[in-house]
mmCIF file of C-alpha atoms in Angstrom:
data_model
loop_
_atom_site.group_PDB
_atom_site.id
_atom_site.type_symbol
_atom_site.label_atom_id
_atom_site.label_comp_id
_atom_site.label_asym_id
_atom_site.label_seq_id
_atom_site.Cartn_x
_atom_site.Cartn_y
_atom_site.Cartn_z
ATOM 1 C CA UNK A 226 -108.090 54.489 -67.301
ATOM 2 C CA UNK A 227 -105.505 52.644 -69.396
ATOM 3 C CA UNK A 228 -102.734 53.652 -66.977
ATOM 4 C CA UNK A 229 -104.783 52.360 -64.052
ATOM 5 C CA UNK A 230 -105.098 48.921 -65.657
ATOM 6 C CA UNK A 231 -101.362 48.927 -66.401
ATOM 7 C CA UNK A 232 -100.440 49.758 -62.802
ATOM 8 C CA UNK A 233 -102.882 47.169 -61.453
ATOM 9 C CA UNK A 234 -101.354 44.381 -63.543
ATOM 10 C CA UNK A 235 -97.829 45.525 -62.668
ATOM 11 C CA UNK A 236 -98.693 45.482 -58.949
ATOM 12 C CA UNK A 237 -100.136 41.981 -59.284
ATOM 13 C CA UNK A 238 -97.055 40.776 -61.156
ATOM 14 C CA UNK A 239 -94.799 42.353 -58.498
ATOM 15 C CA UNK A 240 -96.644 40.524 -55.712
ATOM 16 C CA UNK A 241 -96.356 37.209 -57.581
ATOM 17 C CA UNK A 242 -92.598 37.718 -58.042
ATOM 18 C CA UNK A 243 -92.147 38.441 -54.347
ATOM 19 C CA UNK A 244 -93.962 35.225 -53.474
ATOM 20 C CA UNK A 245 -91.700 33.267 -55.811
ATOM 21 C CA UNK A 246 -88.506 34.828 -54.437
ATOM 22 C CA UNK A 247 -89.094 33.821 -50.819
ATOM 23 C CA UNK A 248 -86.123 31.594 -49.961
ATOM 24 C CA UNK A 249 -86.520 28.154 -48.521
ATOM 25 C CA UNK A 250 -84.912 28.579 -45.136
ATOM 26 C CA UNK A 251 -84.888 24.835 -44.457
ATOM 27 C CA UNK A 252 -83.075 23.955 -47.687
ATOM 28 C CA UNK A 253 -79.790 23.221 -45.920
ATOM 29 C CA UNK A 254 -81.486 20.833 -43.509
ATOM 30 C CA UNK A 255 -83.332 19.162 -46.362
ATOM 31 C CA UNK A 256 -80.171 18.798 -48.432
ATOM 32 C CA UNK A 257 -78.116 17.390 -45.551
ATOM 33 C CA UNK A 258 -80.922 15.045 -44.640
ATOM 34 C CA UNK A 259 -80.277 12.644 -41.805
ATOM 35 C CA UNK A 260 -76.511 12.565 -42.179
ATOM 36 C CA UNK A 261 -74.785 12.259 -38.842
ATOM 37 C CA UNK A 262 -71.541 14.165 -38.479
ATOM 38 C CA UNK A 263 -68.930 12.977 -36.002
ATOM 39 C CA UNK A 264 -67.631 16.110 -34.279
ATOM 40 C CA UNK A 265 -66.183 14.334 -31.264
ATOM 41 C CA UNK A 266 -62.618 14.963 -30.199
ATOM 42 C CA UNK A 267 -60.044 12.293 -30.902
ATOM 43 C CA UNK A 268 -57.144 11.591 -28.516
ATOM 44 C CA UNK A 269 -54.100 12.209 -30.686
ATOM 45 C CA UNK A 270 -51.016 14.356 -30.518
ATOM 46 C CA UNK A 271 -50.272 16.655 -33.426
ATOM 47 C CA UNK A 272 -46.687 17.813 -33.509
ATOM 48 C CA UNK A 273 -46.206 21.377 -34.723
ATOM 49 C CA UNK A 274 -42.891 22.736 -35.906
ATOM 50 C CA UNK A 275 -42.605 26.302 -34.643
ATOM 51 C CA UNK A 276 -39.050 26.781 -35.890
ATOM 52 C CA UNK A 277 -40.190 28.781 -38.911
ATOM 53 C CA UNK A 278 -42.348 31.037 -36.710
ATOM 54 C CA UNK A 279 -39.440 31.696 -34.358
ATOM 55 C CA UNK A 280 -37.087 32.357 -37.261
ATOM 56 C CA UNK A 281 -39.570 34.796 -38.831
ATOM 57 C CA UNK A 282 -40.103 36.676 -35.556
ATOM 58 C CA UNK A 283 -36.364 36.884 -34.891
ATOM 59 C CA UNK A 284 -35.757 38.136 -38.432
ATOM 60 C CA UNK A 285 -38.408 40.829 -38.297
ATOM 61 C CA UNK A 286 -37.022 42.146 -35.017
ATOM 62 C CA UNK A 287 -33.462 42.201 -36.405
ATOM 63 C CA UNK A 288 -34.625 43.876 -39.644
ATOM 64 C CA UNK A 289 -36.419 46.625 -37.714
ATOM 65 C CA UNK A 290 -33.362 47.243 -35.532
ATOM 66 C CA UNK A 291 -31.099 47.385 -38.587
ATOM 67 C CA UNK A 292 -33.525 49.689 -40.428
ATOM 68 C CA UNK A 293 -33.572 52.040 -37.436
ATOM 69 C CA UNK A 294 -29.778 52.229 -37.663
ATOM 70 C CA UNK A 295 -29.968 52.746 -41.435
ATOM 71 C CA UNK A 296 -28.414 49.369 -42.176
ATOM 72 C CA UNK A 297 -29.605 46.270 -44.034
ATOM 73 C CA UNK A 298 -30.065 42.840 -42.524
ATOM 74 C CA UNK A 299 -29.036 39.736 -44.462
ATOM 75 C CA UNK A 300 -31.531 37.063 -45.460
ATOM 76 C CA UNK A 301 -31.551 34.478 -42.615
ATOM 77 C CA UNK A 302 -33.093 31.696 -44.679
ATOM 78 C CA UNK A 303 -31.297 28.352 -44.311
ATOM 79 C CA UNK A 304 -31.710 27.770 -48.048
ATOM 80 C CA UNK A 305 -28.969 28.800 -50.417
ATOM 81 C CA UNK A 306 -29.665 31.186 -53.236
ATOM 82 C CA UNK A 307 -28.290 30.324 -56.632
ATOM 83 C CA UNK A 308 -27.670 32.879 -59.338
ATOM 84 C CA UNK A 309 -26.852 32.289 -62.986
ATOM 85 C CA UNK A 310 -24.307 34.818 -64.176
ATOM 86 C CA UNK A 311 -23.368 35.165 -67.810
ATOM 87 C CA UNK A 312 -19.672 35.600 -68.538
ATOM 88 C CA UNK A 313 -19.396 36.198 -72.253
ATOM 89 C CA UNK A 314 -16.608 38.759 -72.411
ATOM 90 C CA UNK A 315 -13.236 39.166 -70.774
ATOM 91 C CA UNK A 316 -14.504 42.291 -68.933
ATOM 92 C CA UNK A 317 -17.370 40.267 -67.427
ATOM 93 C CA UNK A 318 -14.923 37.638 -66.167
ATOM 94 C CA UNK A 319 -12.652 40.268 -64.608
ATOM 95 C CA UNK A 320 -15.562 42.113 -62.980
ATOM 96 C CA UNK A 321 -17.043 38.925 -61.528
ATOM 97 C CA UNK A 322 -13.621 37.790 -60.309
ATOM 98 C CA UNK A 323 -13.165 41.068 -58.413
ATOM 99 C CA UNK A 324 -16.706 40.867 -57.073
ATOM 100 C CA UNK A 325 -16.168 37.296 -55.860
ATOM 101 C CA UNK A 326 -12.950 38.290 -54.086
ATOM 102 C CA UNK A 327 -14.748 41.180 -52.342
ATOM 103 C CA UNK A 328 -17.522 38.836 -51.250
ATOM 104 C CA UNK A 329 -14.988 36.360 -49.851
ATOM 105 C CA UNK A 330 -13.274 39.176 -47.935
ATOM 106 C CA UNK A 331 -16.568 40.384 -46.462
ATOM 107 C CA UNK A 332 -17.565 36.843 -45.507
ATOM 108 C CA UNK A 333 -14.235 36.393 -43.724
ATOM 109 C CA UNK A 334 -14.916 39.527 -41.675
ATOM 110 C CA UNK A 335 -18.366 38.352 -40.615
ATOM 111 C CA UNK A 336 -18.787 36.711 -37.243
ATOM 112 C CA UNK A 337 -21.148 34.011 -38.539
ATOM 113 C CA UNK A 338 -19.140 30.815 -39.194
ATOM 114 C CA UNK A 339 -21.643 29.683 -41.859
ATOM 115 C CA UNK A 340 -20.860 32.734 -44.001
ATOM 116 C CA UNK A 341 -17.257 31.676 -44.530
#
């Protein structure tokens, strides 16, 4: 008998909660009100620079071809990369001097005139 009363009150409370949780489907319309939005097209020309897209596509194709050959493809970005190198000892200076000379020799062998 006590359990029956408990379940009856729980069922009633459950029904009341369901009634409270029903969403207001017109809330967006009520919030926006009578605001008029201008969605008409405007006659204007928007210039789009597709150079970066072309460069990216060209690079990905070249990278895949080089990877298939087992080679690496250089970074085609027009921006220069700067590196800070610490030269604290005489050995560091000698090593970096040799490395710089090798890089100059490889750049001279490349066909790209910007690499020189």
